[in-house]
Tab-separated table of C-alpha atoms (C1' of nucleotides) in Angstrom:
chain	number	residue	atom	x	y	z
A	1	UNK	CA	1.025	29.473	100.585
A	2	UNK	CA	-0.288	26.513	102.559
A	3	UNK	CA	-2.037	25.987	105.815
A	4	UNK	CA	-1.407	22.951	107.761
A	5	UNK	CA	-1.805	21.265	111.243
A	6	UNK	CA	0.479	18.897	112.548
A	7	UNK	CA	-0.108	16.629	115.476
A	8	UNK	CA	2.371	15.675	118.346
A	9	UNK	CA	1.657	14.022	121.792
A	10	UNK	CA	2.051	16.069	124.137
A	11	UNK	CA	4.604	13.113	126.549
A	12	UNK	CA	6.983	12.835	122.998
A	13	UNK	CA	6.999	16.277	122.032
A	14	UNK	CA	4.981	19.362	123.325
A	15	UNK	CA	4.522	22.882	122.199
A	16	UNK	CA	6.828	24.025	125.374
A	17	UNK	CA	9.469	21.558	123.915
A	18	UNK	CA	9.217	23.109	120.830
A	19	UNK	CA	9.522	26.833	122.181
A	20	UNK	CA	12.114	25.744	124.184
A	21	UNK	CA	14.315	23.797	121.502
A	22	UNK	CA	17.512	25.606	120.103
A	23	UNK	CA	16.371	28.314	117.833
A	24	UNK	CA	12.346	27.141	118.611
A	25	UNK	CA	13.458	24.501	116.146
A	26	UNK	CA	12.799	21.092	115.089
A	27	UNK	CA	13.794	17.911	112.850
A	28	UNK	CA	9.694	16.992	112.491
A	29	UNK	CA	11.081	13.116	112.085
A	30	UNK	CA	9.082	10.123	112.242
A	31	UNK	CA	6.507	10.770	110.263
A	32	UNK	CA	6.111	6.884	108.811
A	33	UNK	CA	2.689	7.620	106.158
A	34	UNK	CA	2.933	8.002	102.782
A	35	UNK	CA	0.113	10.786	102.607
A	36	UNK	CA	1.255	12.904	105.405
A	37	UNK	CA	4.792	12.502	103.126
A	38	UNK	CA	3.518	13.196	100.465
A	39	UNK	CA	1.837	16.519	101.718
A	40	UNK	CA	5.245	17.462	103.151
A	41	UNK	CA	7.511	16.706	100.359
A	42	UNK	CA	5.143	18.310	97.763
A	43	UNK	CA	2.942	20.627	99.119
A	44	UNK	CA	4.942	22.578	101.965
A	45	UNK	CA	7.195	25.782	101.745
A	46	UNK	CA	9.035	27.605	103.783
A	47	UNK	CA	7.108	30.205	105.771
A	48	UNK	CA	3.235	27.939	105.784
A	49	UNK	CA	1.537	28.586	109.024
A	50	UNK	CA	1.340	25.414	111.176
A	51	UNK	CA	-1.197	24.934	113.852
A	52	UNK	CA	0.446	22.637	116.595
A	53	UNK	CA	-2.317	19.844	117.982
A	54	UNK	CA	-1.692	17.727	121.210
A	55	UNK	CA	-2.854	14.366	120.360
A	56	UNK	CA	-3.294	11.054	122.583
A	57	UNK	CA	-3.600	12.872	125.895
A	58	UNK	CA	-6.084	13.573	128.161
A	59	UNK	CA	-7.728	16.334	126.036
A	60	UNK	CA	-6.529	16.695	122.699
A	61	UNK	CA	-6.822	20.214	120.845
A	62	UNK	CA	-4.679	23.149	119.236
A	63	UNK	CA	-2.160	24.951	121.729
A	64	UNK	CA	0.244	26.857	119.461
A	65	UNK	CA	1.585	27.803	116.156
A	66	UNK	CA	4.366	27.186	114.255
A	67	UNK	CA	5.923	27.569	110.445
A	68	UNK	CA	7.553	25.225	107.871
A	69	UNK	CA	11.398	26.258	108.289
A	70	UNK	CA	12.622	24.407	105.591
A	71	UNK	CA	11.911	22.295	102.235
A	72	UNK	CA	11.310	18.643	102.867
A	73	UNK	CA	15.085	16.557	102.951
A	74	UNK	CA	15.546	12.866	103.907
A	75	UNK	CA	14.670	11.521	107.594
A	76	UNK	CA	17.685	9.831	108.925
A	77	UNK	CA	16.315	8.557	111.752
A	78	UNK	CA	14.532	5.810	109.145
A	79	UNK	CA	17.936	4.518	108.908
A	80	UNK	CA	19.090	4.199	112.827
A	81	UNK	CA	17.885	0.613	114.123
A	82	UNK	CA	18.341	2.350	117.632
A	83	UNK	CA	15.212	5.024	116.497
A	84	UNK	CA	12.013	4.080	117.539
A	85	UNK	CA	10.797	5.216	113.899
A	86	UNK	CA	13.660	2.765	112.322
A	87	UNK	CA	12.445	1.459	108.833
A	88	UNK	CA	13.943	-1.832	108.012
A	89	UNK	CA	12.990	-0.904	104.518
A	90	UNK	CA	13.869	2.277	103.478
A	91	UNK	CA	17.353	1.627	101.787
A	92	UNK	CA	19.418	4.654	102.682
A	93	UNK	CA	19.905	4.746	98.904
A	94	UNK	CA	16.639	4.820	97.891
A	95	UNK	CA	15.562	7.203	101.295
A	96	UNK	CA	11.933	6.531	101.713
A	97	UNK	CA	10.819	9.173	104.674
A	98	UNK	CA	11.295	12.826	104.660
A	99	UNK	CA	10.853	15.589	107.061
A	100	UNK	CA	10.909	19.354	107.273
A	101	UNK	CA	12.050	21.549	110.085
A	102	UNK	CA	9.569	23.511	111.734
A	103	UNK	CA	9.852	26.902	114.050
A	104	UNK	CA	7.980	28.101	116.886
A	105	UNK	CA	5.492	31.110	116.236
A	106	UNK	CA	3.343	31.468	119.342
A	107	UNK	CA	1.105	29.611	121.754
A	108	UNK	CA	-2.388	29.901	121.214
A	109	UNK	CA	-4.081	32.548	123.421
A	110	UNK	CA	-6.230	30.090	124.757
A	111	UNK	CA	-6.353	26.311	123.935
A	112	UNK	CA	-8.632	25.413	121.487
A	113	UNK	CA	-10.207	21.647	122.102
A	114	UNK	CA	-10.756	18.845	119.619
A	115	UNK	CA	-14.562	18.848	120.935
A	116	UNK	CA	-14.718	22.876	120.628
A	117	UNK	CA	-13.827	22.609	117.102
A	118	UNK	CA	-16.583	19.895	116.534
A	119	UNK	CA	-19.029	21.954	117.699
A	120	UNK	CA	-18.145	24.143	114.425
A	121	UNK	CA	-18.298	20.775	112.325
A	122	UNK	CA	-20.627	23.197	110.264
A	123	UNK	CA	-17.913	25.922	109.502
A	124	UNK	CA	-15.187	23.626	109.532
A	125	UNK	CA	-16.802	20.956	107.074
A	126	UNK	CA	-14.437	19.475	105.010
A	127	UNK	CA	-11.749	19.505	108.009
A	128	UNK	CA	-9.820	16.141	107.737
A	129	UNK	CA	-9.335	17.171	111.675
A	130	UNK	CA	-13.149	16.189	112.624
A	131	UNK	CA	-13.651	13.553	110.036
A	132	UNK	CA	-14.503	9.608	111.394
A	133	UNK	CA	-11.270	7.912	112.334
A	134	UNK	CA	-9.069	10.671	110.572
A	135	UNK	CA	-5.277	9.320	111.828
A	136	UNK	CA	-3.309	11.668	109.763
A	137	UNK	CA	-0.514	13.268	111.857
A	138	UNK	CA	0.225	16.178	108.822
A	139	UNK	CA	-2.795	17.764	107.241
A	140	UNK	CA	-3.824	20.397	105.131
A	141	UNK	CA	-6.251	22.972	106.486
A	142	UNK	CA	-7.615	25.544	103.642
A	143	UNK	CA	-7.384	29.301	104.227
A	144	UNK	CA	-10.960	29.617	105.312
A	145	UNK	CA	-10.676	27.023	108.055
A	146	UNK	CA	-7.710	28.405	109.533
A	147	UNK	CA	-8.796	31.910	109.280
A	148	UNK	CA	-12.045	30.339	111.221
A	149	UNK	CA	-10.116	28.937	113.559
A	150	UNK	CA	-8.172	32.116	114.753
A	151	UNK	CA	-11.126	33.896	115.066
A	152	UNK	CA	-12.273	30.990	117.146
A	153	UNK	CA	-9.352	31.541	118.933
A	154	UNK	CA	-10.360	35.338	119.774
A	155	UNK	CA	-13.690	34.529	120.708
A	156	UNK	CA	-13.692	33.577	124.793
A	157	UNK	CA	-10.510	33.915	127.330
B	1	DG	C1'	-7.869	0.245	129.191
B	2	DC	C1'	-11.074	-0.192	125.416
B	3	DC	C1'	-12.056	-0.250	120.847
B	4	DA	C1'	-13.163	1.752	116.176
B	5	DA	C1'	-10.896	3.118	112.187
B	6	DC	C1'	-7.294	2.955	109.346
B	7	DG	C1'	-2.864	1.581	106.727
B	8	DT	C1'	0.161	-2.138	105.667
B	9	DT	C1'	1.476	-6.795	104.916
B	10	DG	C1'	1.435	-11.124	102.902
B	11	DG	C1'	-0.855	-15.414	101.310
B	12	DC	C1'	-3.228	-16.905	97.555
C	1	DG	C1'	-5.288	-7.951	92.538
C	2	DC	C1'	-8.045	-9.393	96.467
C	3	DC	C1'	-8.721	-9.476	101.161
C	4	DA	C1'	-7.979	-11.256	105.918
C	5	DA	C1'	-4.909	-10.522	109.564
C	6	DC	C1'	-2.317	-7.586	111.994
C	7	DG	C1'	-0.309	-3.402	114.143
C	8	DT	C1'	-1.029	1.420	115.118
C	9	DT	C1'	-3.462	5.638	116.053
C	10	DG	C1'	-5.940	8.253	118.987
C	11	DG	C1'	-10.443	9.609	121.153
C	12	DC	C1'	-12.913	8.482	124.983
DNA sequence: GCCAACGTTGGC
DNA sequence: GCCAACGTTGGC
């Protein structure tokens, strides 16, 4: 089993869209980077925790978790020239984007800031979250981390 | 809105 | 294969 964190912005897609979605499901399309790909296609199963991260917003941090709900399979939307993630060159017969669906676990107890977790930079070294410029929007976060982090979460109310 | 960091593209 | 230019991400 993997751990992973995934980031969405809040406006596009929030946690409460995601509890609220049919089944607390989602298509996690869009996802245009060969690493974060990569990581999805060949490192994710079914049933990997997932934190969920707000990005580009006012204060960016961790507000929920979720799960990988399915095996990686082809993202359509690469192939719609009406989608805002449209890729001109993915040839639908050589797909070059993939997605997984993911599921709804909980919210966080409390929300658990970008700048609270790089106060732990010590504890969480290694975390491609805090590194310099990191613009990955599907990461891996190793068991330690993660276990770290939800006893951060425990800590204050 | 600014800008640093990064990934991708394309000329050579 | 190199690298400058460009577009995007995302924190602040």
């Amino acid at each position: 089993m993997n751990y992973w964190l995934i980031k969405s912005e809040p406006d596009a897609f929030s946690i409460d869209d995601l509890q609220h979605a049919p089944g607390k499901k989602t298509h996690w399309d869009g996802v245009r980077n060969y690493q974060a790909r990569n990581y999805m296609r060949d490192s994710m199963s079914v049933g990997d925790p997932v934190f969920f991260y707000h990005s580009n917003c006012a204060t960016p941090g961790i507000v929920g978790i979720a799960e990988v709900a399915s095996c990686a399979y082809i993202d359509h939307t690469a192939f719609d020239p009406n989608d805002h993630h449209f890729d001109a060159g993915s040839d639908p017969a050589k797909p070059r984007w993939q997605m997984v669906d993911i599921r709804f676990k909980r919210k966080t107890r409390r929300f658990i800031s970008l700048s609270e977790l790089r106060e732990h930079a010590h504890q969480l070294d290694g975390f491609a979250l805090i590194r310099r410029g990191n613009r990955l929007s599907v990461m891996p976060v190793s068991k330690q981390h993660w276990d770290f982090i939800l006893a951060l979460e425990q800590n204050k109310t």
